[in-house]
mmCIF file of C-alpha atoms in Angstrom:
data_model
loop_
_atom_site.group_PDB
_atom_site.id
_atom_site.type_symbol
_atom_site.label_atom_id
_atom_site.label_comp_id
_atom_site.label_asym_id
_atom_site.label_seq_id
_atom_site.Cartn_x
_atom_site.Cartn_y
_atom_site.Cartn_z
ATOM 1 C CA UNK A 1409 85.871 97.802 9.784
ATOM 2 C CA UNK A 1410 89.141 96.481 11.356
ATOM 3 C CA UNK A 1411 88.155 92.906 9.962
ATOM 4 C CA UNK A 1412 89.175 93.961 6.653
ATOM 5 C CA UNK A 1413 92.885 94.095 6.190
ATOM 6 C CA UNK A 1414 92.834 96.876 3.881
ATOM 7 C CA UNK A 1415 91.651 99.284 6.807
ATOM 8 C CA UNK A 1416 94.608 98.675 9.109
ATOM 9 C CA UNK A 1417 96.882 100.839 7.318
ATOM 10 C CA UNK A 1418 94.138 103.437 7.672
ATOM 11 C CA UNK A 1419 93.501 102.932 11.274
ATOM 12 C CA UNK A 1420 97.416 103.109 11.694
ATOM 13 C CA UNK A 1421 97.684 106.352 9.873
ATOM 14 C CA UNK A 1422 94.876 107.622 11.864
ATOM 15 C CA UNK A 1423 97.107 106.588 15.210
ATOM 16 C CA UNK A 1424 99.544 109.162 13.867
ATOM 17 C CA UNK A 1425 97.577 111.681 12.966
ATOM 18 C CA UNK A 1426 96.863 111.798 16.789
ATOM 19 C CA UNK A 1427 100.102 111.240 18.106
ATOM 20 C CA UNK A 1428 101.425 114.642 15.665
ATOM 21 C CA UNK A 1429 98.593 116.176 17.400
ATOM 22 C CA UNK A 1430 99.336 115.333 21.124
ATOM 23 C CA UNK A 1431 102.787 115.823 20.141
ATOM 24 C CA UNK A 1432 102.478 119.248 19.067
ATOM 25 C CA UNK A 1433 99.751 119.951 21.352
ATOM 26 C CA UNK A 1434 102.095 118.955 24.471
ATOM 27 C CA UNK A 1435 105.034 120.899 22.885
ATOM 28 C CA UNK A 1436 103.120 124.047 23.325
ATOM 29 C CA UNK A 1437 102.083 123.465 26.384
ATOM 30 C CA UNK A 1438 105.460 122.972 27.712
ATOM 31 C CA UNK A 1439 106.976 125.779 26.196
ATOM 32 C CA UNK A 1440 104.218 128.800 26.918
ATOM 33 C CA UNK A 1441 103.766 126.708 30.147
ATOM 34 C CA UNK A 1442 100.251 127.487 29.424
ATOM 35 C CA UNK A 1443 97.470 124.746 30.013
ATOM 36 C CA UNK A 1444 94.529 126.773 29.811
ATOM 37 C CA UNK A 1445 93.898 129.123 27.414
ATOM 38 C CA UNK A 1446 95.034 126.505 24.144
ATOM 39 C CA UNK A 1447 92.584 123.967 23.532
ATOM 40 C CA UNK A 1448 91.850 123.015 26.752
ATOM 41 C CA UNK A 1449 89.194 119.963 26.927
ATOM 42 C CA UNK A 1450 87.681 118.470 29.851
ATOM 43 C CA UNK A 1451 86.677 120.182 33.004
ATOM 44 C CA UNK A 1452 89.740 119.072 35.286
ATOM 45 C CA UNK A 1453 93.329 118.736 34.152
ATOM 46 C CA UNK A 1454 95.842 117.291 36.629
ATOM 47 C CA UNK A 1455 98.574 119.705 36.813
ATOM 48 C CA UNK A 1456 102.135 118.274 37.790
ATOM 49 C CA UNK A 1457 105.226 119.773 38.301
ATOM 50 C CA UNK A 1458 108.735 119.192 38.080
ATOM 51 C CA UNK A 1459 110.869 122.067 40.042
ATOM 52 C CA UNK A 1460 109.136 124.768 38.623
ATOM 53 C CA UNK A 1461 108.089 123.624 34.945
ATOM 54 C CA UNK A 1462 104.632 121.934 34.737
ATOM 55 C CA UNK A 1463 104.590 118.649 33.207
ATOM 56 C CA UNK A 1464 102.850 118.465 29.640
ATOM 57 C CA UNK A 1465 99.719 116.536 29.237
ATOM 58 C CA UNK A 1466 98.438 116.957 26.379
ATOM 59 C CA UNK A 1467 94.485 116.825 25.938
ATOM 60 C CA UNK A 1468 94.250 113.311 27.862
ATOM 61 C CA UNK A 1469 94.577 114.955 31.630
ATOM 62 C CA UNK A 1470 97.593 113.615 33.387
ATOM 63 C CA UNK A 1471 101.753 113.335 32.037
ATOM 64 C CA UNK A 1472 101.856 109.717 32.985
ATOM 65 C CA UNK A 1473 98.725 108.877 30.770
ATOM 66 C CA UNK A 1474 99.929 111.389 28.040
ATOM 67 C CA UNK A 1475 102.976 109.040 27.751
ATOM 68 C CA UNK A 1476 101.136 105.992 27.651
ATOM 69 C CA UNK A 1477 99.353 107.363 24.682
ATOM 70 C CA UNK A 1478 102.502 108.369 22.827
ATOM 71 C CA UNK A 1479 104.800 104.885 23.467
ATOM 72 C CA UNK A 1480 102.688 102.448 21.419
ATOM 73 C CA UNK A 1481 102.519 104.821 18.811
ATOM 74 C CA UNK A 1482 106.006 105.793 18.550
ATOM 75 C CA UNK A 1483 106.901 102.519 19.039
ATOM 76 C CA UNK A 1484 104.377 102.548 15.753
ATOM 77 C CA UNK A 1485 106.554 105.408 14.031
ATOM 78 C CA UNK A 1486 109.771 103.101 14.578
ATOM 79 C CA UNK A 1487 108.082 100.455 12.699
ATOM 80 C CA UNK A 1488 107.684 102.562 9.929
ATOM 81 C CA UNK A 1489 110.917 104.297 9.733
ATOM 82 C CA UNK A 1490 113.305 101.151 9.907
ATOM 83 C CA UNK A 1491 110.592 99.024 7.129
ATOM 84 C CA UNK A 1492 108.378 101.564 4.692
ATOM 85 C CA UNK A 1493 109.814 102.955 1.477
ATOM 86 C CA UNK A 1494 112.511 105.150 1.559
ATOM 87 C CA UNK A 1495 110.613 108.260 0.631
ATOM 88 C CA UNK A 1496 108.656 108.394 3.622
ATOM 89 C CA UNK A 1497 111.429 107.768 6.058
ATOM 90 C CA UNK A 1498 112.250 111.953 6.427
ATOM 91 C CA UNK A 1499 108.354 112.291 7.475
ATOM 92 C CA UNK A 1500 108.144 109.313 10.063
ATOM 93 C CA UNK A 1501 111.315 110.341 11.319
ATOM 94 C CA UNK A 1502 110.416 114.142 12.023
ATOM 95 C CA UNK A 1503 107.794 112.556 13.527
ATOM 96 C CA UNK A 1504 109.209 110.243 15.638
ATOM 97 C CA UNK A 1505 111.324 113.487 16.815
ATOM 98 C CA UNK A 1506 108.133 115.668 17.655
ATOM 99 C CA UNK A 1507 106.467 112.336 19.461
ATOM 100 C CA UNK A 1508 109.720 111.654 21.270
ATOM 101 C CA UNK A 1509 109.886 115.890 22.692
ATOM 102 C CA UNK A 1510 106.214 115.159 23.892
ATOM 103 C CA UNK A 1511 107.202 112.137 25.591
ATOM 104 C CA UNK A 1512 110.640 114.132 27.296
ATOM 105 C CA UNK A 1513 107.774 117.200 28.527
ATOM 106 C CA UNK A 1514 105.759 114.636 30.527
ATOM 107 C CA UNK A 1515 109.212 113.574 32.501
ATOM 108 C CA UNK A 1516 107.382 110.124 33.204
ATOM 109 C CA UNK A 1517 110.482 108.556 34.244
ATOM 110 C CA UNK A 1518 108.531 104.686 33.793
ATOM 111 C CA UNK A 1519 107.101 106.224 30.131
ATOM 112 C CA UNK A 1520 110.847 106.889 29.228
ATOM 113 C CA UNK A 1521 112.180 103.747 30.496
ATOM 114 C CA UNK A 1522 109.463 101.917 28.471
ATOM 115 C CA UNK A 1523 109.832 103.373 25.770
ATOM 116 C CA UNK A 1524 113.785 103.199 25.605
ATOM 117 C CA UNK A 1525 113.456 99.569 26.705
ATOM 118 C CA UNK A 1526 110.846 98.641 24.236
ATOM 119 C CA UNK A 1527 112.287 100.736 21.124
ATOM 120 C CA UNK A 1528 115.841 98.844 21.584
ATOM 121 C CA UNK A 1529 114.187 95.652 21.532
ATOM 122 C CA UNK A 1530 111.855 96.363 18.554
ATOM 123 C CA UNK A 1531 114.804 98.020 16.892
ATOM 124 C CA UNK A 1532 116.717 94.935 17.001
ATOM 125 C CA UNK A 1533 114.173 92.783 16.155
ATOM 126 C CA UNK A 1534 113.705 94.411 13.109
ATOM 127 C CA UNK A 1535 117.294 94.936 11.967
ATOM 128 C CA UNK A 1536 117.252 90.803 12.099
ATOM 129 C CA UNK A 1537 114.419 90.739 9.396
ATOM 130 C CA UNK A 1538 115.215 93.830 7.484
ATOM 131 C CA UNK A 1539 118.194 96.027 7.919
ATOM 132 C CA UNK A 1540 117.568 99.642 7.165
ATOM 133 C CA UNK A 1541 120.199 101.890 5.087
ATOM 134 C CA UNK A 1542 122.926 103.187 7.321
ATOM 135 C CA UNK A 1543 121.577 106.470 7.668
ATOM 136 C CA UNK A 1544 119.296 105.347 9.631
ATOM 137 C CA UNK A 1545 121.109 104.362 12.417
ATOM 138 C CA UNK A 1546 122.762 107.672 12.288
ATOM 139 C CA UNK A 1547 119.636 109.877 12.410
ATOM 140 C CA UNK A 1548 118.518 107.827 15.709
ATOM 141 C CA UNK A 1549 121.605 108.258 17.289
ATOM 142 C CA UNK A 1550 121.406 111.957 16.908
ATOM 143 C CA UNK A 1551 118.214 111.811 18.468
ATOM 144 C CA UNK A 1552 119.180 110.098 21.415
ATOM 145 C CA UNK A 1553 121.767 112.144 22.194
ATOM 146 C CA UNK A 1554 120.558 115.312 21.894
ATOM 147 C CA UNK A 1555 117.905 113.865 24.247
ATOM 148 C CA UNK A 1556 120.733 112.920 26.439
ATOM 149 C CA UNK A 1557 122.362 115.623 26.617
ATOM 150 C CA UNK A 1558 119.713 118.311 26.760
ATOM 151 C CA UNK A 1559 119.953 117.677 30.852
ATOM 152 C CA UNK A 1560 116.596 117.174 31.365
ATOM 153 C CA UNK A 1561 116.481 113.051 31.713
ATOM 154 C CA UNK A 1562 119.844 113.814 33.991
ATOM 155 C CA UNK A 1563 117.822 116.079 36.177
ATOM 156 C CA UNK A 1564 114.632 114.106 36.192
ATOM 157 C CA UNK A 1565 116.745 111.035 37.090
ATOM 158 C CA UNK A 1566 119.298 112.438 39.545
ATOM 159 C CA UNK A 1567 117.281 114.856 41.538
ATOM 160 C CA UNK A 1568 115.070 114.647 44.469
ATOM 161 C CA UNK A 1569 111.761 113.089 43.138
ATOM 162 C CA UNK A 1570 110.245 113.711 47.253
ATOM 163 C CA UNK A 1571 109.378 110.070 47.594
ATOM 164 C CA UNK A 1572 107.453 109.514 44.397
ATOM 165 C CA UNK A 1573 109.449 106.645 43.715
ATOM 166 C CA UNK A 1574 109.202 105.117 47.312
ATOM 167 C CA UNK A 1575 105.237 105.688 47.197
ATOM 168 C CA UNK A 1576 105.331 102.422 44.708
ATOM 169 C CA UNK A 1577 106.797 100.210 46.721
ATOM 170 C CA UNK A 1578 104.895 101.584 50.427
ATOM 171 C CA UNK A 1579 101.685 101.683 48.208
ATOM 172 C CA UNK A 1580 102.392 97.928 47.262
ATOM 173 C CA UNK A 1581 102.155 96.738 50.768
ATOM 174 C CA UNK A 1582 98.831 98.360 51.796
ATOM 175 C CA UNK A 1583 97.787 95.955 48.312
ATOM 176 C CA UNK A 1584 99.858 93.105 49.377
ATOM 177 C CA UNK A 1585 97.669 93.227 52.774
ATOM 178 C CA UNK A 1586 94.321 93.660 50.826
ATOM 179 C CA UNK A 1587 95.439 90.573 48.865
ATOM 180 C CA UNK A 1588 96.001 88.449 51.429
ATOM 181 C CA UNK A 1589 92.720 89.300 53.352
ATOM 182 C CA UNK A 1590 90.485 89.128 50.277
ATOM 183 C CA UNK A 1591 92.371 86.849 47.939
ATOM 184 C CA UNK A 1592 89.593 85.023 46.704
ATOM 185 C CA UNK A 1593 86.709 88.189 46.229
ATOM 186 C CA UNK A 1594 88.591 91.040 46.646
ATOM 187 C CA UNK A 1595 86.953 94.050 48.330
ATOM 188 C CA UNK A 1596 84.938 94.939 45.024
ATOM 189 C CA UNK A 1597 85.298 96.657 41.943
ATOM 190 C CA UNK A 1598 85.899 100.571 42.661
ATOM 191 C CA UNK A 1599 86.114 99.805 46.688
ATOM 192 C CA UNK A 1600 90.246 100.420 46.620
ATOM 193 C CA UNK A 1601 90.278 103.888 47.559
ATOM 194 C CA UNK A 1602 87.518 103.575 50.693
ATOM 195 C CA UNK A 1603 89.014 100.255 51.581
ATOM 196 C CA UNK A 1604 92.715 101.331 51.616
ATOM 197 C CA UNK A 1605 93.131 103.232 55.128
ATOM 198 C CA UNK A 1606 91.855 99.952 56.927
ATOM 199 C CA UNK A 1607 94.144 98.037 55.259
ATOM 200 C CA UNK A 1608 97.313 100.270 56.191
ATOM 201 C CA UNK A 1609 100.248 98.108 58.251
ATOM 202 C CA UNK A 1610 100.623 98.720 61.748
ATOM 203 C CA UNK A 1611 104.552 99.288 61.205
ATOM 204 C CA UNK A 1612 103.680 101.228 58.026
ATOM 205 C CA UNK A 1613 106.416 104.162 57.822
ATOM 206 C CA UNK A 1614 105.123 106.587 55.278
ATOM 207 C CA UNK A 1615 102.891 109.575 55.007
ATOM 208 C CA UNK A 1616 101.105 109.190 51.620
ATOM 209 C CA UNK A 1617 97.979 106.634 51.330
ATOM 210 C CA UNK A 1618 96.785 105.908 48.181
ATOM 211 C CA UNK A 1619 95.367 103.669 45.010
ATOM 212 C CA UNK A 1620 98.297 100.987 44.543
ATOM 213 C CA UNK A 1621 100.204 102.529 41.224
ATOM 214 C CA UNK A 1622 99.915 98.904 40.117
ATOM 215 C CA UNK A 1623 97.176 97.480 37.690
ATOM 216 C CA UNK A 1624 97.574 94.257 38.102
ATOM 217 C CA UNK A 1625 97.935 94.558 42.378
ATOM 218 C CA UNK A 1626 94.697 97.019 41.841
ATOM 219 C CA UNK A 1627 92.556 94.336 39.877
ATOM 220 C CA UNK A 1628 93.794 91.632 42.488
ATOM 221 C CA UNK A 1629 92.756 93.592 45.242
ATOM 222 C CA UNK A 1630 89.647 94.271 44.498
ATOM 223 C CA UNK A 1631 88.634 91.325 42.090
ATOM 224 C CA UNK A 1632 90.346 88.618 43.808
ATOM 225 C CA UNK A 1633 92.163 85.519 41.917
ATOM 226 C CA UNK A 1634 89.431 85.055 38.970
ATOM 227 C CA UNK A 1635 90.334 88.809 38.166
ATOM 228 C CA UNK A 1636 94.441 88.720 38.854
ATOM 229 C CA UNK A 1637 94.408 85.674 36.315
ATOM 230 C CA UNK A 1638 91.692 87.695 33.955
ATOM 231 C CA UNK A 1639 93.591 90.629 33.695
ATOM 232 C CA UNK A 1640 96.748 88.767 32.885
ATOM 233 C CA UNK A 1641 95.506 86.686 30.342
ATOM 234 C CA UNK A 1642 94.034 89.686 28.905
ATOM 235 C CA UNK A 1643 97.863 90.787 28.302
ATOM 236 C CA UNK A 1644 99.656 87.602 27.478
ATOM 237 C CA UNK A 1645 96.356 85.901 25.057
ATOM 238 C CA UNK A 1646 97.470 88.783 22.290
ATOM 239 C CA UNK A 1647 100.910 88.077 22.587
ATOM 240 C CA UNK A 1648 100.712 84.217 22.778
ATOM 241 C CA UNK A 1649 98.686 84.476 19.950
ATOM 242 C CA UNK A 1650 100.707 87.136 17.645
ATOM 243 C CA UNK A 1651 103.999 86.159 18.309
ATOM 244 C CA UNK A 1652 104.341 83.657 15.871
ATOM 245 C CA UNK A 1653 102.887 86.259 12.903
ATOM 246 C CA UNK A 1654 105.228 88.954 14.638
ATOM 247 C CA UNK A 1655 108.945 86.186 14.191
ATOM 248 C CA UNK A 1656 107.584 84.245 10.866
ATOM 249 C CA UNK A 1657 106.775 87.444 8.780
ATOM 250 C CA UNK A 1658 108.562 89.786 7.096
ATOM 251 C CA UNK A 1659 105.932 91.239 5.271
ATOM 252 C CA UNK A 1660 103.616 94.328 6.435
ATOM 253 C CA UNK A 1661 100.998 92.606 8.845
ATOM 254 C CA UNK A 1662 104.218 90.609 10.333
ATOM 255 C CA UNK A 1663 105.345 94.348 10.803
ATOM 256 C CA UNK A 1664 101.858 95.354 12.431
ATOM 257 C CA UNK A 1665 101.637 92.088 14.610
ATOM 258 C CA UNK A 1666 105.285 92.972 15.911
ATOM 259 C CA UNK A 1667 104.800 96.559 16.939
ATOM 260 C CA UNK A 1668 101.405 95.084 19.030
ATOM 261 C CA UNK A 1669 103.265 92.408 20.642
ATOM 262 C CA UNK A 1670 106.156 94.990 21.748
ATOM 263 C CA UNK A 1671 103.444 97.654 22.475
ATOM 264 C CA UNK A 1672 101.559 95.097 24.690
ATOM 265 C CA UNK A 1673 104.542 94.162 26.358
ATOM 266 C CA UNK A 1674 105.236 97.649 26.691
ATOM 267 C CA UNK A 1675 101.754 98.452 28.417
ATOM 268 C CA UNK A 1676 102.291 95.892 30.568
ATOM 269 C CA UNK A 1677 105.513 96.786 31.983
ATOM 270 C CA UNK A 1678 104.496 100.338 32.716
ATOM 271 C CA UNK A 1679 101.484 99.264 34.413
ATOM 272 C CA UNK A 1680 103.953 97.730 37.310
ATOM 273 C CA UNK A 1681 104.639 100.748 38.459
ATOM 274 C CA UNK A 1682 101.605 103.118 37.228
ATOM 275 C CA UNK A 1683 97.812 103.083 37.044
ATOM 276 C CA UNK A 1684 97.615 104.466 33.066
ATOM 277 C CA UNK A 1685 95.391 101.843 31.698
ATOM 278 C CA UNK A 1686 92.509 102.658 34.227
ATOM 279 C CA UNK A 1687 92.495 105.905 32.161
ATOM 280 C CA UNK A 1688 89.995 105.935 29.347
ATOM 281 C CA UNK A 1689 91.501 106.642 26.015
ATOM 282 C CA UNK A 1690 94.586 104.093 27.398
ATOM 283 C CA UNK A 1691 91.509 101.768 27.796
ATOM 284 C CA UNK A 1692 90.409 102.171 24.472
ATOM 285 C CA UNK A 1693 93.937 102.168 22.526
ATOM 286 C CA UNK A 1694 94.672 98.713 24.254
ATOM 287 C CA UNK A 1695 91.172 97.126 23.090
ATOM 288 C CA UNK A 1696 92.192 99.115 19.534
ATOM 289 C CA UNK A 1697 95.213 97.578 19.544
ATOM 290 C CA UNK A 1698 93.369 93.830 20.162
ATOM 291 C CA UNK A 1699 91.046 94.786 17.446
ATOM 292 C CA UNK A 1700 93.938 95.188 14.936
ATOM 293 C CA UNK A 1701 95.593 92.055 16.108
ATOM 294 C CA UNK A 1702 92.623 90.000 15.393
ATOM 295 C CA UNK A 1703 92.170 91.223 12.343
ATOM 296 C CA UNK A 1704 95.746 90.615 11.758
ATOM 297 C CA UNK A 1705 95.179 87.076 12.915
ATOM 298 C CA UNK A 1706 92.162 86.666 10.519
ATOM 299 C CA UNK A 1707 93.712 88.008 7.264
ATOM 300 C CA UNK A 1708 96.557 85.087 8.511
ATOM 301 C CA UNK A 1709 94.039 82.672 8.867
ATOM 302 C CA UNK A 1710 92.308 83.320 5.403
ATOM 303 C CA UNK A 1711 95.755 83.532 3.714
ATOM 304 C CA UNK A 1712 96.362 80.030 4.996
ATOM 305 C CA UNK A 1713 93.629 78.396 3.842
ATOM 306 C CA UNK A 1714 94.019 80.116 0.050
#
């Protein structure tokens, strides 16, 4: 279906469909603190807290995933504000509001930072090829400071985070030595987590043991080098290959090949520092996102030869 051009729009409308669900869905949940008894799905649900508020996650499972879900697809909802017709702005940017509260209640410090970091850039990217009207500018700013100042992204930031941060880096070194003793084969798809505690530095100062929050250390580990260079070509191909669609165009697959290549870029960046894309319906929005790029790529190619 996606190698039709005419279906993109529908597949992105369908994309927001589910992040005003999530959205809502994780608004709920944050405010009843209530992750049971309202449309619960699954049989396990990885409950997080921060001081005495549990984290929203929506129906994917986990916060950090949650947020990985909602990024691309408000980076989607930016898209649409700053470039569709003018009567539509008030609905994508209610949206983009909801999206953005859902994002706040998983207090992913990486998802905000990625999404902050990959918004600005998008944002003034797309003020080069079309500038919005004014009020624009003054609806985000709103946004971002009522986000600001609400105090919770001061809190989150500020307060005692009881090593999660330092985990990374501790849980990077038990990888770095897996690397180095298996850096052509690995230690084999799925072996991470009963290889890990062999792998563990003699001088290794820290209490927690556990799978490297790092994709692309976790596929070198246990893939070796043919997978480490796999798994990064799987990131850079699509943008390599969209880029020059996402700076020539200006019209609405130009649009659609930008948010990918910022949303890919986005992925990738979080994945430093979390694990998100070995979750399922991350898994599947990525290869969703490559199916909309080539047929992005395709309509180009078609065009061309017209």
């Amino acid at each position: 279906m996606l190698q039709d051009r005419r279906y993109i729009p529908v597949a992105c409308s369908a994309l927001i469909a589910a992040l005003s669900f999530q959205a809502c869905l994780a608004t709920v949940q944050f405010f009843t603190q209530d992750y049971y008894s309202f449309l619960r799905t699954g049989t396990h649900a990885a409950l997080t807290r921060f001081g005495d508020l549990i984290r929203s996650h929506g129906t994917v499972g986990v916060p950090n995933a949650l947020a990985a879900f909602i990024i691309p697809v408000l980076l989607l909802i930016v898209v649409k504000l700053l470039h569709d017709e003018q009567a539509n702005r008030p609905a994508y940017f209610f949206i983009l509001c909801l999206g953005s509260a859902a994002l706040l209640f998983t207090f992913s410090r990486s998802g905000w930072c990625t999404f902050a970091l990959s918004a600005l850039a998008l944002f003034v990217r797309s003020a080069r090829i079309k500038r919005p009207p004014p009020y624009v500018y003054t609806l985000l700013a709103i946004g971002v400071a009522v986000v600001l100042l609400s105090g919770i992204v001061d809190s989150r930031i500020s307060s005692d985070d009881q090593g999660s941060a330092q985990d990374r880096w501790y849980l990077m070194l038990i990888a770095a030595r897996m690397i180095r003793a298996h850096f052509v084969t690995g230690v084999g798809i799925n072996n991470y987590w009963f290889a890990m505690n062999h792998y563990i530095p003699p001088d290794y100062g820290w209490s927690f043991v556990y799978v490297v929050h790092n994709v692309f250390l976790l596929v070198f580990a246990e893939t070796g080098i043919i997978g480490f260079i796999a798994v990064i070509l799987l990131f850079a191909t699509p943008v390599i290959k969209l880029y020059p669609l996402a700076r020539c165009s200006t019209d609405e697959e130009g649009r659609i090949a930008l948010w990918i290549v910022t949303s890919i870029v986005g992925i990738a960046f979080l994945n430093l520092v979390e694990f998100t894309w070995a979750s399922s319906i991350i898994c599947s929005f990525y290869f969703l996102m490559l199916g909309l790029g080539d047929a992005l790529l395709n309509a180009a190619e078609g065009a061309a030869k017209e």
